[in-house]
Short mmCIF file of C-alpha atoms in Angstrom, two decimals:
data_model
loop_
_atom_site.label_atom_id
_atom_site.label_comp_id
_atom_site.label_asym_id
_atom_site.label_seq_id
_atom_site.Cartn_x
_atom_site.Cartn_y
_atom_site.Cartn_z
CA UNK K 1 20.42 -13.45 -5.15
CA UNK K 2 20.48 -10.23 -3.08
CA UNK K 3 17.63 -7.76 -2.84
CA UNK K 4 19.25 -5.08 -4.99
CA UNK K 5 19.91 -7.46 -7.88
CA UNK K 6 16.43 -8.96 -7.62
CA UNK K 7 14.88 -5.47 -7.70
CA UNK K 8 16.85 -4.54 -10.82
CA UNK K 9 15.81 -7.73 -12.63
CA UNK K 10 12.09 -7.65 -11.78
CA UNK K 11 9.97 -4.94 -13.48
CA UNK K 12 7.97 -4.55 -10.24
CA UNK K 13 11.01 -2.86 -8.76
CA UNK K 14 11.76 -0.25 -11.43
CA UNK K 15 8.89 0.31 -13.92
CA UNK K 16 6.65 3.36 -13.44
CA UNK K 17 3.82 2.83 -10.96
CA UNK K 18 0.99 3.93 -13.32
CA UNK K 19 2.27 1.56 -16.01
CA UNK K 20 2.54 -1.34 -13.54
CA UNK K 21 -0.87 -0.72 -11.97
CA UNK K 22 -2.47 -0.48 -15.40
CA UNK K 23 -0.81 -3.71 -16.51
CA UNK K 24 -1.78 -5.65 -13.39
CA UNK K 25 -5.09 -4.05 -12.42
CA UNK K 26 -6.91 -4.13 -15.77
CA UNK K 27 -6.61 -7.92 -16.24
CA UNK K 28 -7.42 -8.36 -12.55
CA UNK K 29 -10.52 -6.19 -12.86
CA UNK K 30 -11.67 -8.15 -15.89
CA UNK K 31 -11.07 -11.43 -14.04
CA UNK K 32 -13.04 -10.26 -10.97
CA UNK K 33 -15.92 -8.85 -13.03
CA UNK K 34 -16.04 -12.09 -14.96
CA UNK K 35 -16.09 -14.05 -11.70
CA UNK K 36 -18.99 -12.00 -10.35
CA UNK K 37 -20.84 -12.44 -13.65
CA UNK K 38 -21.35 -16.14 -12.90
CA UNK K 39 -24.06 -15.22 -10.40
CA UNK K 40 -25.26 -12.14 -12.25
CA UNK K 41 -25.86 -14.04 -15.50
CA UNK K 42 -27.65 -16.80 -13.60
CA UNK K 43 -29.81 -14.18 -11.89
CA UNK K 44 -30.76 -12.49 -15.18
CA UNK K 45 -31.67 -15.68 -17.05
CA UNK K 46 -33.42 -17.23 -14.05
CA UNK K 47 -35.42 -14.02 -13.59
CA UNK K 48 -36.51 -14.14 -17.23
CA UNK K 49 -37.10 -17.91 -17.39
CA UNK K 50 -38.25 -18.86 -13.88
CA UNK K 51 -39.40 -15.65 -12.17
CA UNK K 52 -38.62 -13.80 -8.98
CA UNK K 53 -38.86 -16.97 -6.83
CA UNK K 54 -35.92 -18.31 -8.79
CA UNK K 55 -34.04 -15.07 -8.12
CA UNK K 56 -34.85 -15.38 -4.43
CA UNK K 57 -33.46 -18.94 -4.51
CA UNK K 58 -30.10 -17.81 -5.92
CA UNK K 59 -30.02 -15.08 -3.28
CA UNK K 60 -30.53 -17.67 -0.54
CA UNK K 61 -27.76 -19.83 -2.04
CA UNK K 62 -25.37 -16.89 -2.51
CA UNK K 63 -23.76 -17.10 0.98
CA UNK K 64 -22.33 -20.49 0.02
CA UNK K 65 -20.58 -18.86 -2.95
CA UNK K 66 -19.18 -16.05 -0.77
CA UNK K 67 -17.83 -18.65 1.68
CA UNK K 68 -16.22 -20.44 -1.28
CA UNK K 69 -14.61 -17.18 -2.39
CA UNK K 70 -13.48 -16.59 1.20
CA UNK K 71 -11.60 -19.90 1.11
CA UNK K 72 -10.11 -19.02 -2.28
CA UNK K 73 -8.95 -15.62 -1.00
CA UNK K 74 -7.56 -17.12 2.22
CA UNK K 75 -5.25 -19.33 0.18
CA UNK K 76 -4.86 -17.30 -3.01
CA UNK K 77 -4.17 -13.85 -1.50
CA UNK K 78 -2.13 -15.36 1.33
CA UNK K 79 0.05 -17.36 -1.06
CA UNK K 80 0.38 -14.49 -3.55
CA UNK K 81 1.33 -12.00 -0.80
CA UNK K 82 4.04 -14.30 0.59
CA UNK K 83 5.22 -15.16 -2.92
CA UNK K 84 5.65 -11.44 -3.76
CA UNK K 85 7.42 -10.67 -0.47
CA UNK K 86 9.89 -13.56 -0.95
CA UNK K 87 10.55 -12.59 -4.57
CA UNK K 88 11.20 -8.99 -3.52
CA UNK K 89 13.67 -10.24 -0.91
CA UNK K 90 15.37 -12.51 -3.46
CA UNK K 91 14.28 -15.76 -1.72
CA UNK K 92 13.18 -17.96 -4.63
CA UNK K 93 13.37 -21.27 -2.73
CA UNK K 94 10.93 -19.98 -0.13
CA UNK K 95 8.70 -18.59 -2.90
CA UNK K 96 8.58 -22.04 -4.52
CA UNK K 97 7.58 -23.70 -1.25
CA UNK K 98 4.80 -21.15 -0.77
CA UNK K 99 3.31 -21.94 -4.20
CA UNK K 100 3.44 -25.75 -3.78
CA UNK K 101 1.85 -25.59 -0.36
CA UNK K 102 -0.81 -23.17 -1.63
CA UNK K 103 -1.87 -25.49 -4.44
CA UNK K 104 -2.18 -28.38 -1.98
CA UNK K 105 -4.35 -26.23 0.31
CA UNK K 106 -6.65 -25.26 -2.57
CA UNK K 107 -7.40 -28.87 -3.48
CA UNK K 108 -7.86 -30.09 0.10
CA UNK K 109 -10.08 -27.22 1.21
CA UNK K 110 -12.17 -27.36 -1.99
CA UNK K 111 -13.05 -31.03 -1.64
CA UNK K 112 -13.87 -30.72 2.07
CA UNK K 113 -16.12 -27.71 1.45
CA UNK K 114 -18.10 -29.42 -1.33
CA UNK K 115 -18.74 -32.46 0.87
CA UNK K 116 -19.94 -30.30 3.77
CA UNK K 117 -22.42 -28.48 1.52
CA UNK K 118 -23.92 -31.75 0.26
CA UNK K 119 -24.25 -33.15 3.79
CA UNK K 120 -25.75 -30.05 5.45
CA UNK K 121 -27.56 -28.47 2.49
CA UNK K 122 -31.13 -28.30 3.89
CA UNK K 123 -30.31 -26.74 7.29
CA UNK K 124 -27.87 -24.32 5.65
CA UNK K 125 -30.47 -22.99 3.22
CA UNK K 126 -33.03 -22.61 6.00
CA UNK K 127 -30.46 -20.68 8.04
CA UNK K 128 -29.81 -18.44 5.05
CA UNK K 129 -33.44 -17.34 4.99
CA UNK K 130 -35.21 -19.71 2.56
CA UNK K 131 -39.00 -19.58 2.69
CA UNK K 132 -41.29 -22.54 1.96
CA UNK K 133 -41.85 -21.34 -1.62
CA UNK K 134 -38.18 -20.61 -2.30
CA UNK K 135 -36.60 -23.71 -0.70
CA UNK K 136 -37.24 -26.24 -3.54
CA UNK K 137 -35.62 -23.93 -6.10
CA UNK K 138 -32.68 -23.26 -3.75
CA UNK K 139 -32.06 -26.98 -3.17
CA UNK K 140 -32.10 -27.75 -6.92
CA UNK K 141 -29.67 -24.92 -7.62
CA UNK K 142 -27.23 -25.45 -4.73
CA UNK K 143 -26.90 -29.23 -4.86
CA UNK K 144 -25.48 -28.85 -8.37
CA UNK K 145 -23.33 -25.74 -7.84
CA UNK K 146 -21.64 -27.43 -4.86
CA UNK K 147 -19.95 -29.76 -7.36
CA UNK K 148 -18.15 -26.79 -8.88
CA UNK K 149 -16.87 -25.30 -5.61
CA UNK K 150 -13.48 -27.14 -5.59
CA UNK K 151 -12.86 -26.02 -9.19
CA UNK K 152 -13.74 -22.42 -8.28
CA UNK K 153 -11.33 -22.40 -5.32
CA UNK K 154 -8.40 -23.74 -7.36
CA UNK K 155 -9.11 -21.36 -10.26
CA UNK K 156 -9.23 -18.27 -8.03
CA UNK K 157 -6.18 -19.33 -6.07
CA UNK K 158 -4.08 -20.00 -9.18
CA UNK K 159 -5.31 -16.73 -10.66
CA UNK K 160 -3.80 -14.81 -7.73
CA UNK K 161 -0.50 -16.72 -8.00
CA UNK K 162 -0.26 -16.14 -11.76
CA UNK K 163 -0.82 -12.42 -11.22
CA UNK K 164 1.86 -12.28 -8.51
CA UNK K 165 4.23 -14.12 -10.87
CA UNK K 166 3.83 -11.35 -13.43
CA UNK K 167 1.17 -12.92 -15.66
CA UNK K 168 -1.98 -10.85 -15.10
CA UNK K 169 -3.29 -11.55 -18.61
CA UNK K 170 -3.08 -15.31 -18.12
CA UNK K 171 -4.95 -14.88 -14.83
CA UNK K 172 -7.65 -12.93 -16.64
CA UNK K 173 -7.94 -15.39 -19.50
CA UNK K 174 -8.44 -18.41 -17.25
CA UNK K 175 -11.36 -16.64 -15.54
CA UNK K 176 -12.79 -15.32 -18.81
CA UNK K 177 -13.06 -18.78 -20.40
CA UNK K 178 -15.48 -20.05 -17.77
CA UNK K 179 -17.66 -16.94 -17.88
CA UNK K 180 -18.06 -17.15 -21.64
CA UNK K 181 -19.02 -20.83 -21.43
CA UNK K 182 -21.49 -20.10 -18.61
CA UNK K 183 -23.10 -17.22 -20.52
CA UNK K 184 -23.56 -19.37 -23.65
CA UNK K 185 -24.97 -22.39 -21.80
CA UNK K 186 -27.37 -20.48 -19.48
CA UNK K 187 -30.01 -19.61 -22.11
CA UNK K 188 -29.58 -23.01 -23.80
CA UNK K 189 -30.25 -24.97 -20.61
CA UNK K 190 -33.01 -22.67 -19.31
CA UNK K 191 -34.97 -21.73 -22.45
CA UNK K 192 -34.27 -24.61 -24.86
CA UNK K 193 -33.89 -27.61 -22.50
CA UNK K 194 -36.27 -26.06 -19.90
CA UNK K 195 -34.13 -27.15 -16.95
CA UNK K 196 -34.98 -24.05 -14.88
CA UNK K 197 -32.63 -23.22 -11.99
CA UNK K 198 -30.90 -26.59 -12.45
CA UNK K 199 -29.92 -25.53 -15.96
CA UNK K 200 -28.34 -22.32 -14.65
CA UNK K 201 -26.48 -24.37 -12.03
CA UNK K 202 -25.08 -26.83 -14.59
CA UNK K 203 -24.00 -23.96 -16.85
CA UNK K 204 -22.10 -22.47 -13.90
CA UNK K 205 -20.35 -25.74 -13.03
CA UNK K 206 -19.31 -26.48 -16.62
CA UNK K 207 -17.90 -22.97 -16.92
CA UNK K 208 -15.97 -23.41 -13.67
CA UNK K 209 -14.44 -26.67 -14.90
CA UNK K 210 -13.27 -24.97 -18.11
CA UNK K 211 -11.63 -22.17 -16.11
CA UNK K 212 -10.05 -24.74 -13.80
CA UNK K 213 -8.39 -26.58 -16.71
CA UNK K 214 -6.89 -23.31 -17.98
CA UNK K 215 -5.76 -22.18 -14.51
CA UNK K 216 -3.93 -25.40 -13.49
CA UNK K 217 -1.87 -25.29 -16.69
CA UNK K 218 0.01 -22.38 -15.13
CA UNK K 219 1.68 -24.80 -12.70
CA UNK K 220 4.13 -25.54 -15.53
CA UNK K 221 4.43 -21.92 -16.69
CA UNK K 222 5.76 -19.97 -13.69
CA UNK K 223 8.27 -17.29 -14.76
CA UNK K 224 10.17 -16.63 -11.54
CA UNK K 225 10.37 -20.17 -10.10
CA UNK K 226 10.62 -23.71 -11.40
CA UNK K 227 7.97 -25.66 -9.50
CA UNK K 228 8.76 -29.34 -8.86
CA UNK K 229 6.53 -32.28 -7.96
CA UNK K 230 7.99 -32.53 -4.44
CA UNK K 231 7.04 -28.89 -3.77
CA UNK K 232 3.31 -29.66 -4.00
CA UNK K 233 2.62 -30.85 -0.46
CA UNK K 234 0.94 -29.64 2.71
CA UNK K 235 3.26 -28.18 5.34
CA UNK K 236 1.36 -27.11 8.50
CA UNK K 237 3.73 -24.23 9.28
CA UNK K 238 3.41 -22.90 5.72
CA UNK K 239 -0.37 -23.26 5.84
CA UNK K 240 -0.55 -21.09 8.96
CA UNK K 241 1.72 -18.41 7.47
CA UNK K 242 -0.32 -18.32 4.25
CA UNK K 243 -3.61 -18.17 6.16
CA UNK K 244 -2.35 -15.29 8.31
CA UNK K 245 -1.79 -13.06 5.25
CA UNK K 246 -4.97 -14.16 3.48
CA UNK K 247 -7.12 -13.86 6.59
CA UNK K 248 -8.18 -10.23 6.21
CA UNK K 249 -9.50 -10.71 2.66
CA UNK K 250 -11.05 -14.04 3.58
CA UNK K 251 -12.84 -12.77 6.67
CA UNK K 252 -14.15 -9.85 4.66
CA UNK K 253 -15.92 -12.40 2.46
CA UNK K 254 -17.08 -14.40 5.50
CA UNK K 255 -18.42 -11.19 6.98
CA UNK K 256 -20.32 -10.55 3.73
CA UNK K 257 -21.85 -14.01 4.20
CA UNK K 258 -23.00 -13.17 7.73
CA UNK K 259 -24.38 -9.87 6.48
CA UNK K 260 -26.31 -11.73 3.77
CA UNK K 261 -27.74 -14.15 6.34
CA UNK K 262 -28.78 -11.35 8.70
CA UNK K 263 -30.17 -9.36 5.76
CA UNK K 264 -32.20 -12.27 4.41
CA UNK K 265 -33.70 -13.16 7.77
CA UNK K 266 -34.38 -9.52 8.72
CA UNK K 267 -36.05 -8.82 5.37
CA UNK K 268 -38.35 -11.82 5.65
CA UNK K 269 -39.15 -11.04 9.32
CA UNK K 270 -39.94 -7.35 8.88
CA UNK K 271 -41.28 -7.84 5.36
CA UNK K 272 -43.98 -10.18 6.69
CA UNK K 273 -45.62 -7.26 8.53
CA UNK K 274 -45.23 -4.85 5.59
CA UNK K 275 -47.21 -4.43 2.33
CA UNK K 276 -44.34 -6.15 0.46
CA UNK K 277 -44.58 -9.57 2.13
CA UNK K 278 -41.58 -11.90 2.56
CA UNK K 279 -40.55 -12.81 -1.00
CA UNK K 280 -40.35 -9.33 -2.61
CA UNK K 281 -37.72 -7.95 -0.16
CA UNK K 282 -35.73 -11.19 -0.44
CA UNK K 283 -35.68 -11.09 -4.25
CA UNK K 284 -34.94 -7.33 -4.39
CA UNK K 285 -32.07 -7.63 -1.92
CA UNK K 286 -30.47 -10.36 -4.05
CA UNK K 287 -30.52 -8.11 -7.11
CA UNK K 288 -29.12 -5.09 -5.23
CA UNK K 289 -26.32 -7.09 -3.59
CA UNK K 290 -25.28 -8.77 -6.83
CA UNK K 291 -25.40 -5.50 -8.76
CA UNK K 292 -23.15 -3.99 -6.11
CA UNK K 293 -20.92 -7.07 -6.51
CA UNK K 294 -20.03 -5.85 -10.01
CA UNK K 295 -18.78 -2.54 -8.60
CA UNK K 296 -16.93 -4.41 -5.85
CA UNK K 297 -15.34 -6.59 -8.55
CA UNK K 298 -13.75 -3.47 -10.04
CA UNK K 299 -12.47 -2.40 -6.63
CA UNK K 300 -11.18 -5.87 -5.73
CA UNK K 301 -9.51 -6.01 -9.13
CA UNK K 302 -7.67 -2.76 -8.40
CA UNK K 303 -6.75 -4.07 -4.96
CA UNK K 304 -5.45 -7.38 -6.29
CA UNK K 305 -3.65 -5.66 -9.14
CA UNK K 306 -1.78 -3.45 -6.66
CA UNK K 307 -0.90 -6.35 -4.33
CA UNK K 308 2.16 -7.73 -6.25
CA UNK K 309 3.54 -4.20 -6.71
CA UNK K 310 3.09 -3.28 -3.05
CA UNK K 311 4.33 -6.63 -1.74
CA UNK K 312 7.44 -6.78 -3.93
CA UNK K 313 8.52 -3.21 -3.22
CA UNK K 314 7.84 -3.49 0.50
CA UNK K 315 10.00 -6.64 0.56
CA UNK K 316 12.66 -4.69 -1.36
CA UNK K 317 12.30 -1.74 1.12
CA UNK K 318 11.29 0.72 -1.61
CA UNK K 319 8.71 2.48 0.54
CA UNK K 320 8.19 5.45 -1.77
CA UNK K 321 6.93 3.06 -4.48
CA UNK K 322 4.66 1.35 -1.95
CA UNK K 323 3.03 4.65 -0.98
CA UNK K 324 2.69 5.78 -4.60
CA UNK K 325 0.97 2.51 -5.59
CA UNK K 326 -1.53 2.74 -2.73
CA UNK K 327 -2.40 6.37 -3.46
CA UNK K 328 -2.90 5.72 -7.18
CA UNK K 329 -5.08 2.68 -6.43
CA UNK K 330 -7.29 4.79 -4.14
CA UNK K 331 -7.68 7.54 -6.76
CA UNK K 332 -8.70 5.06 -9.47
CA UNK K 333 -11.12 3.42 -7.04
CA UNK K 334 -12.80 6.72 -6.20
CA UNK K 335 -13.33 7.50 -9.88
CA UNK K 336 -14.95 4.11 -10.55
CA UNK K 337 -17.05 4.27 -7.38
CA UNK K 338 -18.37 7.68 -8.44
CA UNK K 339 -19.67 6.14 -11.66
CA UNK K 340 -21.34 3.39 -9.61
CA UNK K 341 -22.97 5.98 -7.35
CA UNK K 342 -24.47 7.80 -10.36
CA UNK K 343 -25.85 4.57 -11.82
CA UNK K 344 -27.37 3.37 -8.54
CA UNK K 345 -28.96 6.72 -7.71
CA UNK K 346 -30.26 7.81 -11.11
CA UNK K 347 -30.92 4.56 -13.02
CA UNK K 348 -32.03 1.98 -10.41
CA UNK K 349 -35.22 0.90 -12.16
CA UNK K 350 -33.43 0.27 -15.44
CA UNK K 351 -30.82 -1.86 -13.63
CA UNK K 352 -33.44 -3.86 -11.73
CA UNK K 353 -35.46 -4.43 -14.92
CA UNK K 354 -32.54 -6.42 -16.35
CA UNK K 355 -33.24 -9.14 -13.78
CA UNK K 356 -36.80 -9.89 -14.84
CA UNK K 357 -40.26 -8.47 -14.40
CA UNK K 358 -42.45 -7.91 -11.37
CA UNK K 359 -45.44 -5.87 -10.26
CA UNK K 360 -45.23 -2.20 -9.30
CA UNK K 361 -44.94 -3.06 -5.59
CA UNK K 362 -41.81 -5.10 -6.33
CA UNK K 363 -40.18 -2.28 -8.31
CA UNK K 364 -41.11 0.33 -5.69
CA UNK K 365 -39.30 -1.58 -2.96
CA UNK K 366 -36.31 -2.61 -5.11
CA UNK K 367 -35.63 0.95 -6.34
CA UNK K 368 -35.86 2.39 -2.83
CA UNK K 369 -33.62 -0.36 -1.43
CA UNK K 370 -30.92 0.22 -4.06
CA UNK K 371 -30.86 4.00 -3.63
CA UNK K 372 -30.64 3.98 0.16
CA UNK K 373 -28.55 0.88 0.89
CA UNK K 374 -25.89 1.80 -1.72
CA UNK K 375 -25.83 5.54 -1.03
CA UNK K 376 -22.24 5.52 0.32
CA UNK K 377 -20.68 3.15 -2.23
CA UNK K 378 -18.18 5.85 -3.12
CA UNK K 379 -16.45 5.21 0.25
CA UNK K 380 -16.57 1.41 0.13
CA UNK K 381 -13.40 0.84 -1.84
CA UNK K 382 -11.12 2.75 0.55
CA UNK K 383 -11.74 0.24 3.33
CA UNK K 384 -11.38 -2.75 1.02
CA UNK K 385 -8.16 -1.59 -0.70
CA UNK K 386 -6.66 -0.55 2.65
CA UNK K 387 -7.37 -3.97 4.15
CA UNK K 388 -5.58 -5.69 1.26
CA UNK K 389 -2.75 -3.16 1.53
CA UNK K 390 -1.91 -4.35 5.05
CA UNK K 391 -1.97 -7.99 3.92
CA UNK K 392 0.38 -7.16 1.04
CA UNK K 393 2.99 -5.60 3.36
CA UNK K 394 2.89 -8.57 5.75
CA UNK K 395 0.81 -6.99 8.54
CA UNK K 396 -2.18 -9.34 8.73
CA UNK K 397 -3.49 -8.18 12.12
CA UNK K 398 -4.16 -4.64 10.89
CA UNK K 399 -5.61 -6.02 7.66
CA UNK K 400 -7.85 -8.34 9.65
CA UNK K 401 -9.03 -5.54 11.92
CA UNK K 402 -9.84 -3.30 8.98
CA UNK K 403 -11.62 -6.03 7.02
CA UNK K 404 -13.94 -6.64 9.98
CA UNK K 405 -14.90 -3.01 10.56
CA UNK K 406 -17.66 -2.48 8.02
CA UNK K 407 -19.32 -5.88 8.04
CA UNK K 408 -18.93 -7.24 11.58
CA UNK K 409 -18.31 -4.27 13.87
CA UNK K 410 -20.73 -1.82 12.24
CA UNK K 411 -23.14 -3.25 9.65
CA UNK K 412 -24.42 -6.37 11.43
CA UNK K 413 -25.19 -4.53 14.72
CA UNK K 414 -26.93 -1.75 12.77
CA UNK K 415 -28.97 -4.32 10.82
CA UNK K 416 -30.17 -5.76 14.12
CA UNK K 417 -30.81 -2.46 15.93
CA UNK K 418 -32.20 0.04 13.39
CA UNK K 419 -35.11 -2.12 12.10
CA UNK K 420 -36.48 -2.34 15.65
CA UNK K 421 -37.25 1.37 15.41
CA UNK K 422 -37.57 1.91 11.64
CA UNK K 423 -38.76 -1.45 10.27
CA UNK K 424 -37.62 -2.19 6.70
CA UNK K 425 -36.24 1.36 6.40
CA UNK K 426 -33.81 0.57 9.22
CA UNK K 427 -32.32 -2.25 7.14
CA UNK K 428 -31.79 0.12 4.23
CA UNK K 429 -30.16 2.92 6.27
CA UNK K 430 -27.79 0.51 8.02
CA UNK K 431 -25.73 0.25 4.80
CA UNK K 432 -24.64 3.88 4.35
CA UNK K 433 -24.16 4.36 8.10
CA UNK K 434 -21.72 1.40 8.29
CA UNK K 435 -19.91 2.53 5.13
CA UNK K 436 -19.26 5.99 6.57
CA UNK K 437 -17.81 4.73 9.87
CA UNK K 438 -15.62 2.12 8.13
CA UNK K 439 -14.23 4.81 5.79
CA UNK K 440 -13.11 6.99 8.71
CA UNK K 441 -11.46 3.99 10.41
CA UNK K 442 -9.52 3.09 7.24
CA UNK K 443 -8.24 6.65 6.80
CA UNK K 444 -6.90 6.71 10.37
CA UNK K 445 -5.10 3.33 10.20
CA UNK K 446 -3.55 3.89 6.76
CA UNK K 447 -2.48 7.43 7.71
CA UNK K 448 -0.47 6.04 10.62
CA UNK K 449 1.12 3.33 8.45
CA UNK K 450 2.14 5.88 5.80
CA UNK K 451 3.83 7.95 8.50
CA UNK K 452 5.69 4.86 9.70
CA UNK K 453 6.96 4.12 6.18
CA UNK K 454 8.13 7.71 5.77
CA UNK K 455 10.20 7.35 8.95
CA UNK K 456 11.70 4.07 7.69
CA UNK K 457 12.66 5.73 4.43
CA UNK K 458 14.31 8.63 6.24
CA UNK K 459 16.35 6.18 8.33
CA UNK K 460 17.51 4.44 5.14
CA UNK K 461 18.60 7.74 3.61
#
């Protein structure tokens, strides 16, 4: 089937951009918010039922979840991007091979990751900043949640493929099922069975299994391809191609993990010589980062919702639709980020209070940390959406470079340098400083790419 015919048959090639982005982004946003709620709900119920040491434990364990999501994005975004590009070019056989190889990667990587966590659990948690008081809670929580990691990887990966296939609502529903189950079971296991952090962990795993069952059913429901048993196999060449397009999104998550590790260790180190001690900064940071994760879920949802539209139309050489989709995604992101900025700056204490009680010293630090560290959230989404934009158009190197700017090139060095001169305040101010520099970098790179696409369109005409 040639590109022109494929474009006429697929709504991604002819429907209005606002209608498409609304149809794809809203289910994607719901799915991402739901995914982030796994940890948020755990944090809230643990804070109410166990206390701030339990919250600190989930914060210490959180890097393992971000690594898990990094693996899911590596395979899911990479497979979905290639799938969309091949569909746009009318290459259904290649699209089918991409999906089968992606599913095989999800299963293999998920099992390997769970085994590694169980084997190296204690040293990993110590490296992530666990203190003597927090470590027992963190071990109880993580040893159980590791069981659910393979299910989480497959669910997220299939969610991206379903969205790229034109089924954003199915993608959303599969994620929503697990979150609802988790939210129901959390208070039952913590307050009725009195299982503490272990109860929250089991609620999370059971929810992930439910989402997994719903997600894998899509293997038999693809609209644009007919997947066969022989397609589901690992092909090294295909794995490398998929990883190259998923790398920018994946490394962004890995970078978040490194940031979390540096943050945790810096907060305990500089907190020890402050009036707040070691545990208050650690617990407060966990709440701030996971609250911000909800805002990021909206932005990632917009980004993932735009990916099939951008990828398909770039493959079909409809560059005007590619540019229009990116610009609309950025505008929607800025509006949502502005709401987040208002909430973080004017209602921080109310937000923090949702995660349990603490003394006045705890609230003083947590409020200050949220206001300063998240001061430039309004610029965050531009870098994230731009990174995914490059992956969607098949330019992984630029996407990789952009995904590394905020976390690796700017934030981690600032987290190491500024506290030497400013103590705990240096950790807080590192956030908005890195956000500002990353925003400028994204604007420059995307501006050049838009100019390149305009020239390609002129040559076509």
